Coordinates of C-alpha atoms in Angstrom, one line a residue:
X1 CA -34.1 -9.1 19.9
X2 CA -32.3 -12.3 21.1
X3 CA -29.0 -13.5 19.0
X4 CA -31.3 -16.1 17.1
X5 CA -33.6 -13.3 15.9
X6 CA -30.9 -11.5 14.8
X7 CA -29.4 -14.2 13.3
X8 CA -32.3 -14.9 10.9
X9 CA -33.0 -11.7 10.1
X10 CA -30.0 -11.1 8.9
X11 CA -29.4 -14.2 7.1
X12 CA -32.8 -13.2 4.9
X13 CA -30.4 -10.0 4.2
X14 CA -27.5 -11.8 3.4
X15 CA -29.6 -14.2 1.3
X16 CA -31.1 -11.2 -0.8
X17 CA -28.1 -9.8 -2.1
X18 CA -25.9 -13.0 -2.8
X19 CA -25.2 -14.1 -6.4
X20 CA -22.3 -16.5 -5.6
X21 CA -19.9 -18.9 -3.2
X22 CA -23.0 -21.2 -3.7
X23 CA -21.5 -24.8 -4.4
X24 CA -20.9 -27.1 -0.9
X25 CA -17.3 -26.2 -1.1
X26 CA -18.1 -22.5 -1.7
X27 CA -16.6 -22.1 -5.2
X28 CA -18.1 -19.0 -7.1
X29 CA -20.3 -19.0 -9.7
X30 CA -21.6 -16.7 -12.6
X31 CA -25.1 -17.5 -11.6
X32 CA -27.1 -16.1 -9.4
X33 CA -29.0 -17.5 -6.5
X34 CA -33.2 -18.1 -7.5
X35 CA -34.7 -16.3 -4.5
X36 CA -38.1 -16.8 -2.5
X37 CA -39.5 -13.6 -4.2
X38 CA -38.0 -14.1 -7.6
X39 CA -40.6 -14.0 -10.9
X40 CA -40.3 -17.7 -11.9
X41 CA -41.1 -18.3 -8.7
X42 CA -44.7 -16.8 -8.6
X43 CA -44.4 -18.6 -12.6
X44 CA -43.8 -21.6 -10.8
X45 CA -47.5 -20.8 -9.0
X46 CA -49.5 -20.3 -11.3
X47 CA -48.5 -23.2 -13.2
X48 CA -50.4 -25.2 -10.1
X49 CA -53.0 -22.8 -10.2
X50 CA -53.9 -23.5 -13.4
X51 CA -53.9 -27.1 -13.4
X52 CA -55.3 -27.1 -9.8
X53 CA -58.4 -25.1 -10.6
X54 CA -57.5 -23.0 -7.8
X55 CA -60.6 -23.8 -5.3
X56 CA -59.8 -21.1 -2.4
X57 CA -59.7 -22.7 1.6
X58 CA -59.9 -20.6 4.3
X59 CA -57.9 -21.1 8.0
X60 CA -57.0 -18.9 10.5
X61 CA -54.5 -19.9 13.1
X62 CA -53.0 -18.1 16.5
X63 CA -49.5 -19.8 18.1
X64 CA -49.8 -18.6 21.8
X65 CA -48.4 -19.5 25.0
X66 CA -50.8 -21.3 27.3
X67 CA -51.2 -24.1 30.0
X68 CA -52.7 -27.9 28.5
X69 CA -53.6 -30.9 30.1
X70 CA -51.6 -34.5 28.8
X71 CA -54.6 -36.2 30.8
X72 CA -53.4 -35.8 34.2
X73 CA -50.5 -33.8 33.7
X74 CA -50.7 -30.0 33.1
X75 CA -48.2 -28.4 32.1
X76 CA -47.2 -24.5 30.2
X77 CA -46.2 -24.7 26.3
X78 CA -47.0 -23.2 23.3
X79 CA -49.6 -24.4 21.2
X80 CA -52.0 -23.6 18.1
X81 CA -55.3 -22.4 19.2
X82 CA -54.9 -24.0 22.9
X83 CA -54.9 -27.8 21.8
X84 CA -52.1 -30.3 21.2
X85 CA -51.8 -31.3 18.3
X86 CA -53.2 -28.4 16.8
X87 CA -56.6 -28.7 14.6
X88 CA -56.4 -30.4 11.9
X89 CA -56.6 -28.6 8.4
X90 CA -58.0 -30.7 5.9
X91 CA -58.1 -29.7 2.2
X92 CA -58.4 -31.7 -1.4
X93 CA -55.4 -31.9 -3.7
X94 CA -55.1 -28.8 -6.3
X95 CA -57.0 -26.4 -3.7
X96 CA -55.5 -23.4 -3.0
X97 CA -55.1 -22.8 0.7
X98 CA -54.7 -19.7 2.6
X99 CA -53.7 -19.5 6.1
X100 CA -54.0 -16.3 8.4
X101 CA -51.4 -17.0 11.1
X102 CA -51.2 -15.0 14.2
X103 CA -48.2 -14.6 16.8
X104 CA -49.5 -14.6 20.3
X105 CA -46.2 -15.6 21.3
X106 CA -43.7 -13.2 23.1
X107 CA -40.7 -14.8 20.6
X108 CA -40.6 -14.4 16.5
X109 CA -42.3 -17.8 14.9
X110 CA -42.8 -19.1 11.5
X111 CA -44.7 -22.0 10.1
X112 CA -43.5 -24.6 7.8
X113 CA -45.9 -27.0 5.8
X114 CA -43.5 -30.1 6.0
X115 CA -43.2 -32.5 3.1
X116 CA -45.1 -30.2 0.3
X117 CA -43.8 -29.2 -2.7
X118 CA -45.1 -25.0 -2.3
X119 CA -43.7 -22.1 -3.7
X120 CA -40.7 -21.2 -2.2
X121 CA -42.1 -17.7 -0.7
X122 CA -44.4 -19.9 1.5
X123 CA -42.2 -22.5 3.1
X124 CA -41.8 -20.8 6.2
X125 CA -37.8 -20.8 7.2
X126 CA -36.9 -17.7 9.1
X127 CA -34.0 -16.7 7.8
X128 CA -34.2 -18.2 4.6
X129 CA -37.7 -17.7 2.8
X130 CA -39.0 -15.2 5.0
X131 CA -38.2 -12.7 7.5
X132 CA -39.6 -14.1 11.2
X133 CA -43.5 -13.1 12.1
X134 CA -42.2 -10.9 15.6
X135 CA -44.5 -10.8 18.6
X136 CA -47.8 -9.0 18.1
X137 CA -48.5 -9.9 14.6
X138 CA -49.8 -12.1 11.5
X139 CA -48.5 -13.5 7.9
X140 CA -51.0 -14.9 5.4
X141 CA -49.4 -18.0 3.6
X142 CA -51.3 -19.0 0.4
X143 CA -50.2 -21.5 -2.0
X144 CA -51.6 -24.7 -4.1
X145 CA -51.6 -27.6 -2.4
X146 CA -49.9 -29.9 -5.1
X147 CA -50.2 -33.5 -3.6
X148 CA -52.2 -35.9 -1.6
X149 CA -51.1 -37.4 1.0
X150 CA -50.3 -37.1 5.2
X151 CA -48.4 -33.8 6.0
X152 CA -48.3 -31.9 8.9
X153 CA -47.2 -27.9 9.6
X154 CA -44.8 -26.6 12.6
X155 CA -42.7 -23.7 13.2
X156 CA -38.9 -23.0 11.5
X157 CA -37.8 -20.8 14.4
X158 CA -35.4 -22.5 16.8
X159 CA -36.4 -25.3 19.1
X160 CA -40.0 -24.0 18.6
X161 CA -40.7 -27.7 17.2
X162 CA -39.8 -29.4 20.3
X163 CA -43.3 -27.5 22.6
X164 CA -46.9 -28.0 21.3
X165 CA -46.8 -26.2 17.6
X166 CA -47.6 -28.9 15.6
X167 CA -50.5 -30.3 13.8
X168 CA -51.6 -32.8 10.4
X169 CA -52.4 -31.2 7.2
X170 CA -54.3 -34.1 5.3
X171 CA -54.5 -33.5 1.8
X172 CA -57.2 -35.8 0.0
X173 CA -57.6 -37.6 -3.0
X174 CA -60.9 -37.5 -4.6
X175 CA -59.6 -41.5 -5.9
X176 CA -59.0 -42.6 -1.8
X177 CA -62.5 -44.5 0.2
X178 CA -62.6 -48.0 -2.0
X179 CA -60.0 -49.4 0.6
X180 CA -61.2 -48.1 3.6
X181 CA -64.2 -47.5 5.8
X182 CA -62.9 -44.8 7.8
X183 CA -59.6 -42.3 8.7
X184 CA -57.8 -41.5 12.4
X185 CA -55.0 -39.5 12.4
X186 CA -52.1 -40.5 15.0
X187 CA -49.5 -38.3 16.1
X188 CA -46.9 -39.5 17.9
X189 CA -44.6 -37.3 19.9
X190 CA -42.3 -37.2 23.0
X191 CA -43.0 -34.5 25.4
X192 CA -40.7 -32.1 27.8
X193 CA -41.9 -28.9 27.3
X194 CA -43.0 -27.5 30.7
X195 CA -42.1 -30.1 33.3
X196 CA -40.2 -30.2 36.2
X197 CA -38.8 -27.6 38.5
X198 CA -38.5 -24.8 37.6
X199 CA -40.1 -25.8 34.0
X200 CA -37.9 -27.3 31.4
X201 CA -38.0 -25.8 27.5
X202 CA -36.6 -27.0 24.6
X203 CA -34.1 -23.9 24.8
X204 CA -33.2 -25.1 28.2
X205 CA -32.1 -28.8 26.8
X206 CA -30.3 -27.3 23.7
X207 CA -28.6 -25.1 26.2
X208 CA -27.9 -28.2 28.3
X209 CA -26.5 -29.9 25.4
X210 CA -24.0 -27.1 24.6
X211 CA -23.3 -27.0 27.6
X212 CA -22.3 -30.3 28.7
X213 CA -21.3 -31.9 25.0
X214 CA -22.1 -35.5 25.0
X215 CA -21.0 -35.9 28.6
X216 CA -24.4 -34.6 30.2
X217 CA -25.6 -37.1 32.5
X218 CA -29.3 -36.3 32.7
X219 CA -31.1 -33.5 35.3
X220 CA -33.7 -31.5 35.1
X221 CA -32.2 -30.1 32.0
X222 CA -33.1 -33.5 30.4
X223 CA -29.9 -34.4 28.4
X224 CA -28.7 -38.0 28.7
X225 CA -26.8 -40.3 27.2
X226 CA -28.1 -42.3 24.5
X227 CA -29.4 -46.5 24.7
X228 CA -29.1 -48.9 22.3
X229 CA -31.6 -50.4 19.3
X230 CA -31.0 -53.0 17.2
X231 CA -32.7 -51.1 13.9
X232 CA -31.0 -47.7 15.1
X233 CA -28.1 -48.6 16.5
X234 CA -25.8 -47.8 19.7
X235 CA -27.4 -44.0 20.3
X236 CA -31.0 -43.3 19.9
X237 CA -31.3 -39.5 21.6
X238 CA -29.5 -37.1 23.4
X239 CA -32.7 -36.1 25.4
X240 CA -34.5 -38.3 28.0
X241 CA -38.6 -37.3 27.6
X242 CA -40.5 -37.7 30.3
X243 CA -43.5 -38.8 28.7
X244 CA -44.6 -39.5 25.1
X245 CA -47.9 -39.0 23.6
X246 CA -50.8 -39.8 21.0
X247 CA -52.7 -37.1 19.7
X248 CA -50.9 -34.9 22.8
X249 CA -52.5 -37.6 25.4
X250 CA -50.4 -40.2 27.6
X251 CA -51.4 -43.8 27.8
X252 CA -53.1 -43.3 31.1
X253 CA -55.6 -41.2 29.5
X254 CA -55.4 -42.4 26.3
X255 CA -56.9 -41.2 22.7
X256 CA -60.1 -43.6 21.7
X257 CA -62.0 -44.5 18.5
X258 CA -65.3 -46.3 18.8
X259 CA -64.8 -48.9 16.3
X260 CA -66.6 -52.0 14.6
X261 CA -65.2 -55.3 14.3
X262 CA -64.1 -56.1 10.8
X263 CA -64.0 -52.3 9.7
X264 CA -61.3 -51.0 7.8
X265 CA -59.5 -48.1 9.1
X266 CA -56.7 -46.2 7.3
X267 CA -54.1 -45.0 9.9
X268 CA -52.2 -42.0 9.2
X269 CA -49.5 -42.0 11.3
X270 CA -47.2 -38.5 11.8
X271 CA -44.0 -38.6 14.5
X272 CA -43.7 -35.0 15.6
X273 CA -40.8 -35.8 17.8
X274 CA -38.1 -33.5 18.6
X275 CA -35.1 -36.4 19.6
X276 CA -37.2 -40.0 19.3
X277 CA -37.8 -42.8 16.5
X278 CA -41.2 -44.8 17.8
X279 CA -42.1 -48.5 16.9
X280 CA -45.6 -48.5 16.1
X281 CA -47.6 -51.4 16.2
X282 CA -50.8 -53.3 17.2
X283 CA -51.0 -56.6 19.0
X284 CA -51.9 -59.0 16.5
X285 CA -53.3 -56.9 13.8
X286 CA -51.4 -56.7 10.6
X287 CA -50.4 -53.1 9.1
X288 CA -50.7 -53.3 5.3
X289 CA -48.7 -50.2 4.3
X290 CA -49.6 -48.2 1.7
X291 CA -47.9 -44.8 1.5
X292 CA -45.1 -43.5 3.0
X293 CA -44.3 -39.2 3.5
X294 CA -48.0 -39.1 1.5
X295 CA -47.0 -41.4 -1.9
X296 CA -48.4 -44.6 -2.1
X297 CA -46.0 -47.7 -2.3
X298 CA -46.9 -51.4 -3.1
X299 CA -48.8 -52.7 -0.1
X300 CA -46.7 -54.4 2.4
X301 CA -48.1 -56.2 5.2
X302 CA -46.0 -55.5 9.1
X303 CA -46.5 -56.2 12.7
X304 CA -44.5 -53.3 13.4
X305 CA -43.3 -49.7 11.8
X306 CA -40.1 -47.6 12.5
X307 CA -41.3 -44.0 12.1
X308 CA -38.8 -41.3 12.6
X309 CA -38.8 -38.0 13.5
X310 CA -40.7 -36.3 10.6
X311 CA -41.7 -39.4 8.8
X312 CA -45.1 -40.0 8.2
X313 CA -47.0 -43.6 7.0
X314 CA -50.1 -44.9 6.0
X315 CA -51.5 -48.4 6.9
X316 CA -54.9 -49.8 6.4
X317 CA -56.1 -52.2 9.6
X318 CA -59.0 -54.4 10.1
X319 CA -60.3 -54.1 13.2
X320 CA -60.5 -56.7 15.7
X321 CA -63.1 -58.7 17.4
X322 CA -61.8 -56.8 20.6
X323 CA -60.6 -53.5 22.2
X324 CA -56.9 -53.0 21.3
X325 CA -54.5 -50.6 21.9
X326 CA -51.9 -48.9 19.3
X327 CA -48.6 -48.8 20.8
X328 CA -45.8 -46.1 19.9
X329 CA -42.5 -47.8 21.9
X330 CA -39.9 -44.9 21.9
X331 CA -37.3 -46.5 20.3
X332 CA -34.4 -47.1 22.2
X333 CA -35.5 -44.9 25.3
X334 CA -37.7 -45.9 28.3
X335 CA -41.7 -45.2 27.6
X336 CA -44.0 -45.6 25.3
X337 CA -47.7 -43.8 24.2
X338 CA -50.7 -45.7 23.3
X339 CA -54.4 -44.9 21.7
X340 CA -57.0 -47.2 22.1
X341 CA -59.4 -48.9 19.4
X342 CA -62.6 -49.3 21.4
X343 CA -64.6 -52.2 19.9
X344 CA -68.7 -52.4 22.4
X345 CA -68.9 -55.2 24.4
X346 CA -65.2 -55.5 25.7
X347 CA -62.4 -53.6 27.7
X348 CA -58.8 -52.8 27.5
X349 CA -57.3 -55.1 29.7
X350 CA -53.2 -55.1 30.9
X351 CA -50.6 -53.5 27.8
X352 CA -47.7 -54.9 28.9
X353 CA -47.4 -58.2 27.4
X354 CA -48.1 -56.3 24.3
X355 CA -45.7 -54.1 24.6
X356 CA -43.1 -56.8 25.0
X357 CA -43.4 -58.3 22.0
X358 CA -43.6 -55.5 19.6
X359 CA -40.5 -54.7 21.5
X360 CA -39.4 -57.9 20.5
X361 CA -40.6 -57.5 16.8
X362 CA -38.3 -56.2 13.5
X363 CA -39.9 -52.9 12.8
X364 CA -40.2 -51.8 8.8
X365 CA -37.9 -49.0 8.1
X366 CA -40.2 -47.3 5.1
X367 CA -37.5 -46.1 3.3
X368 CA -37.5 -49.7 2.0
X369 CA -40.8 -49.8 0.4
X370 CA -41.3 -49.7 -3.0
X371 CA -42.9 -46.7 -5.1
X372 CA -46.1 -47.6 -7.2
X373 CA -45.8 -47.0 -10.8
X374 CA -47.6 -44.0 -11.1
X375 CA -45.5 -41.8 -8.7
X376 CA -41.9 -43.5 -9.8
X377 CA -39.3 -41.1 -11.6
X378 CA -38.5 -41.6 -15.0
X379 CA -35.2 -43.8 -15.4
X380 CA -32.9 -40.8 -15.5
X381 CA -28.9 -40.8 -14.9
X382 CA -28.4 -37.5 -12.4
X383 CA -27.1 -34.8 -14.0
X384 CA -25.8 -33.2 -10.9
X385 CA -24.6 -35.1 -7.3
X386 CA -24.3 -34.1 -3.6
X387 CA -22.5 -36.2 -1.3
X388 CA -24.0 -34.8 2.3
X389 CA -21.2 -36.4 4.9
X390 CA -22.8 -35.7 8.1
X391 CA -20.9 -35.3 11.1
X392 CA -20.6 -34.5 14.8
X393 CA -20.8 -33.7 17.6
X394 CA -17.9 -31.5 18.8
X395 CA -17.0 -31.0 22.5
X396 CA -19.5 -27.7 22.2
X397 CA -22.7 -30.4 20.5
X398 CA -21.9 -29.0 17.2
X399 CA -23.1 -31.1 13.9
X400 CA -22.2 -30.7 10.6
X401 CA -22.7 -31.5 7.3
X402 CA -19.6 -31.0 4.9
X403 CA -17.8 -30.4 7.7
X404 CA -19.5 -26.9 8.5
X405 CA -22.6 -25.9 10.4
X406 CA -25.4 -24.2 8.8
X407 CA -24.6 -21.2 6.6
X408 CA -27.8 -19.8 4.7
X409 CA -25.3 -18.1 2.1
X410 CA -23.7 -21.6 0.8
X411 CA -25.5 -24.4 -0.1
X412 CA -25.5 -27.5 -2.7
X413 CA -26.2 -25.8 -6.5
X414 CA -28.9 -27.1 -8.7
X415 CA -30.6 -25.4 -11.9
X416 CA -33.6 -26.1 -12.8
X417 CA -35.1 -29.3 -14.7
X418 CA -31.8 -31.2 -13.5
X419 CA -31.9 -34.9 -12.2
X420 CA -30.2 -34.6 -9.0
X421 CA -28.3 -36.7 -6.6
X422 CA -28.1 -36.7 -2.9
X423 CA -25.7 -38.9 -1.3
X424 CA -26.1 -38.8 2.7
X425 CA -23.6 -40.6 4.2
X426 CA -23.5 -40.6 8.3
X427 CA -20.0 -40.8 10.1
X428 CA -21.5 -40.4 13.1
X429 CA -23.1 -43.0 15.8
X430 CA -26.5 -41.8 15.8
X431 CA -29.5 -42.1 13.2
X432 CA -30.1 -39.3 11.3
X433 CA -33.7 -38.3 9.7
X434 CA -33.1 -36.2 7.0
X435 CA -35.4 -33.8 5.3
X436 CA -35.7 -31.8 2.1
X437 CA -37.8 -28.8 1.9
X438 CA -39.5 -28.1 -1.1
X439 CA -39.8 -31.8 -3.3
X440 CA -40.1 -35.4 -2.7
X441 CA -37.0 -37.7 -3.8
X442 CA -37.0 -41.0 -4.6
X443 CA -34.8 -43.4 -2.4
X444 CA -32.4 -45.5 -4.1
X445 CA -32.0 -48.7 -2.9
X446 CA -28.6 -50.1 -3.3
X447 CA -30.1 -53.6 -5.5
X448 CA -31.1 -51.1 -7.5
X449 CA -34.6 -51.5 -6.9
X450 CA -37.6 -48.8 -7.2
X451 CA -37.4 -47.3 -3.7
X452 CA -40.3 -45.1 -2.3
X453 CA -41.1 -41.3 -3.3
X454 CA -40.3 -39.7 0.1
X455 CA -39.0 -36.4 1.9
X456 CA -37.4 -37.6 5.5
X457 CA -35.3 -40.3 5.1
X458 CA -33.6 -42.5 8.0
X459 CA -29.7 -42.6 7.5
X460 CA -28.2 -45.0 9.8
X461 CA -25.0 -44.7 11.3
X462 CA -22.3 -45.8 9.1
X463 CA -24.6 -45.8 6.5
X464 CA -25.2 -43.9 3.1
X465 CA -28.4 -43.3 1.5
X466 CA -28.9 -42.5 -2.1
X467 CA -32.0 -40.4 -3.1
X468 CA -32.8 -38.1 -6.7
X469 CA -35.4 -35.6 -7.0
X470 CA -35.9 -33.4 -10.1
X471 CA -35.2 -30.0 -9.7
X472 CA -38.9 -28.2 -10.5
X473 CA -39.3 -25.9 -7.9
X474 CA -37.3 -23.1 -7.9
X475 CA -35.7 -21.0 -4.8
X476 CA -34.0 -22.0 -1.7
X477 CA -34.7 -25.3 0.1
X478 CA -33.4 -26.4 3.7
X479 CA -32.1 -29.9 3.7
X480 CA -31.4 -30.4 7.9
X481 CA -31.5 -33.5 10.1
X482 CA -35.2 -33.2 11.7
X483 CA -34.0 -33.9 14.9
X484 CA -34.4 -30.8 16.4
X485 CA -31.7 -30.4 18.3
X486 CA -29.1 -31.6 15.4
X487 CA -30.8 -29.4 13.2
X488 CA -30.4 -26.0 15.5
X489 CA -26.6 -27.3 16.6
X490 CA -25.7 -27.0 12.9
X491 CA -27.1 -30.1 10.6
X492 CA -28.6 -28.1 7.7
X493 CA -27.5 -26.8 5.1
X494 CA -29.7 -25.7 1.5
X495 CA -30.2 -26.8 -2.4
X496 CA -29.9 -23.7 -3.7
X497 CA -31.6 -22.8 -7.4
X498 CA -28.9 -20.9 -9.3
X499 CA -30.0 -18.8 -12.7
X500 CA -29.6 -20.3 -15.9

């Protein structure tokens, strides 16, 4: 077994037998730490059930090592059944889903069912809710599917994330269709896995990283310094991406909908990025945004979205007269990806004017939405805070938060049915898209307005974010930066559920 594999195996050890040093300055406690396989837990799970109804959906999937074609470009990864993104799994709120997964692969994987709010058994963190799935064989995941909304599953086993093992989980709402005519799923991503000579990985470029610090100067490795971006800042990325894709294709070869003029089509948008932010936009066609991380917010009308890395948004277009291209600008890096609305009777003519002026545009951070009614908190003063200071990196690419890297036996205490607080305040000079495991929070905008229900949030350098979730699902959560690489060089750390 490699270090890492050792690593998470025994930090599900560790994690078993701890009862204290569980506070983000490791005080002790008399409580003791609410584990993946403890009874409220499974209590916790048939509460959904119940109200669910518990209709039973059936997937199998296989992660396995194979060669895929970009359009043009073929290159080796690792993939879900042979496709990037993966197939889609598409289920109705309050279903129970089970999920046969099997590992092709000649490494450990996991999968992770990002942004729902699933019994802690099921979340699918090596190392932290469940031991690895090793080479040669399969772990059934089954859980209630609490919310609607546009999610999306990948693996939580090192720099996994950063090949092809991805794909969207769309979880209806018997209520959605009166606004729309039809659905296409986007998912944006920037791609290294497999190229050059000899083939790039995503281990290779974390190795690169450590390696050179923030001094690495490109290469086949493909670390870089970072560019600038006026919404992001002076550093966008530590890794330069060769090409960047829509639904796993590049522009040349672009992703097409044959579409009618005037219809109304609800984009669900997903960045599966390892290191990249994308401005989305279409030329000339207003977005009307309408949820954000799968909760619905007031409508907003935009020319242009910022989406980071794990972020996902819904916006309802009309279609034009004309075929038009959606553009996914990697913010702050050179390249973009594109798929193509296909309207009979006309072509795609030349993208570049296009591009330049939704490079030119303001793109809408979500984060400053506002939540409907329905899916706001109750007004609540937080019964318990976090401040989260992230930092780094080091001369060795470390990042922190609270100073430390990621340490599955400490973490931020909660108990359940508290109002809590998280604080993330970046003192470093790159954007930060942070993301909690296990709940959605509501952001807290500082006019104290009613921010959206979300689970990544952007956190700009220099910047704090205030967010508050209630604690209602008990166990161990990772909280991490969902940039990849910051994530596996240290930026996580947990919410941990302590006893009552």
């Amino acid at each position: 077994m490699s270090r890492r594999q050792l690593l998470a195996t025994a930090g599900v050890v560790a994690l078993s037998g701890a009862v204290a040093a569980c506070s983000s300055g490791g005080t002790t406690s008399p409580r003791r730490r609410v584990l993946p396989n403890d009874p409220v837990v499974a209590a916790t799970e048939r509460t959904r059930l119940e109200a669910g109804g518990g209709t039973l959906r059936s997937f199998a999937l296989t992660a396995e090592p194979g060669t895929i074609d970009l359009g043009g470009v073929m290159v080796p990864t690792w993939t879900y059944g042979a496709a990037v993104p993966g197939r889609e799994i598409r289920v109705r709120q309050g279903e129970r889903l089970r999920v046969d997964v099997s590992n092709a692969l000649p490494d450990p994987t996991s999968v992770h069912w990002h942004g729902l709010a699933i019994r802690n058994d099921m979340d699918g963190v090596a190392g932290l809710t469940q031991q690895p799935v090793v080479a040669g064989k399969s772990q059934r995941y089954e859980f209630v599917v609490p919310d609607a909304g546009t999610y999306w599953f990948h693996p939580h086993v090192g720099t996994q994330l950063d090949r092809g093992l991805y794909a969207p989980l769309i979880v209806e709402d018997p209520a959605d269709g009166a606004a729309y005519d039809d659905e296409w799923v986007l998912v944006v991503d920037d791609w290294i896995d497999g190229t050059g000579s000899p083939a790039t990985t995503p281990d290779t470029v974390l190795a690169g990283l450590r390696r050179d610090g923030m001094s690495a100067m490109g290469g086949m490795d493909g670390t870089a310094p970072a560019s600038a971006s006026e919404p992001l800042g002076s550093d966008t990325g530590d890794v330069v991406y060769p090409y960047y894709l829509i639904n796993g294709r590049l522009p040349i070869a672009a992703d097409s909908r044959t579409v009618r003029a005037g219809q109304r089509i609800r984009l669900r948008l997903i960045n599966a990025g390892g290191d990249t932010a994308f401005r989305i936009g279409i030329p000339g066609v207003p977005m009307t945004i309408t949820h954000t991380d799968g909760f619905a917010v007031e409508p907003t009308s935009k020319e242009a979205i910022l989406l980071g890395m794990g972020e996902r948004v819904d916006a309802i277009i009309t279609v034009p007269p004309s075929t038009t291209p959606i553009l996914a600008i990697a913010e702050g890096k050179t390249g973009s990806a594109q798929a193509v609305l296909k309207v009979a009777g006309s072509s795609l003519g030349d993208t570049g004017g296009a591009l330049a002026k939704l490079a030119a545009s303001v793109p809408f951070d979500s984060a400053r939405a506002a939540a409907v009614t329905a899916v706001r908190l109750s007004q609540k003063a937080p019964d318990v805070r976090h401040e989260l200071v992230l930092g780094g990196p080091d001369g060795q690419y470390n990042w922190t938060i609270n100073g430390r890297g990621y340490d599955p036996a400490r973490g931020l205490p909660v108990v359940q049915g508290q109002r809590v607080r998280l604080t993330f305040t970046n003192q470093t000079g790159m954007f930060h898209p942070m993301h909690l495991h296990g709940h959605t929070f509501q952001v807290r905008p500082t006019d104290g307005g009613a921010g959206p229900r979300k689970d990544t949030v952007l956190v700009l350098p220099g910047a704090s974010v205030d967010v508050d979730f209630d604690a209602d699902n008990p166990g161990q959560w990772l909280t991490h930066c969902h940039n990849i690489y910051h994530g596996e060089a240290g930026m996580m750390t947990v919410v941990s559920y302590m006893s009552t």
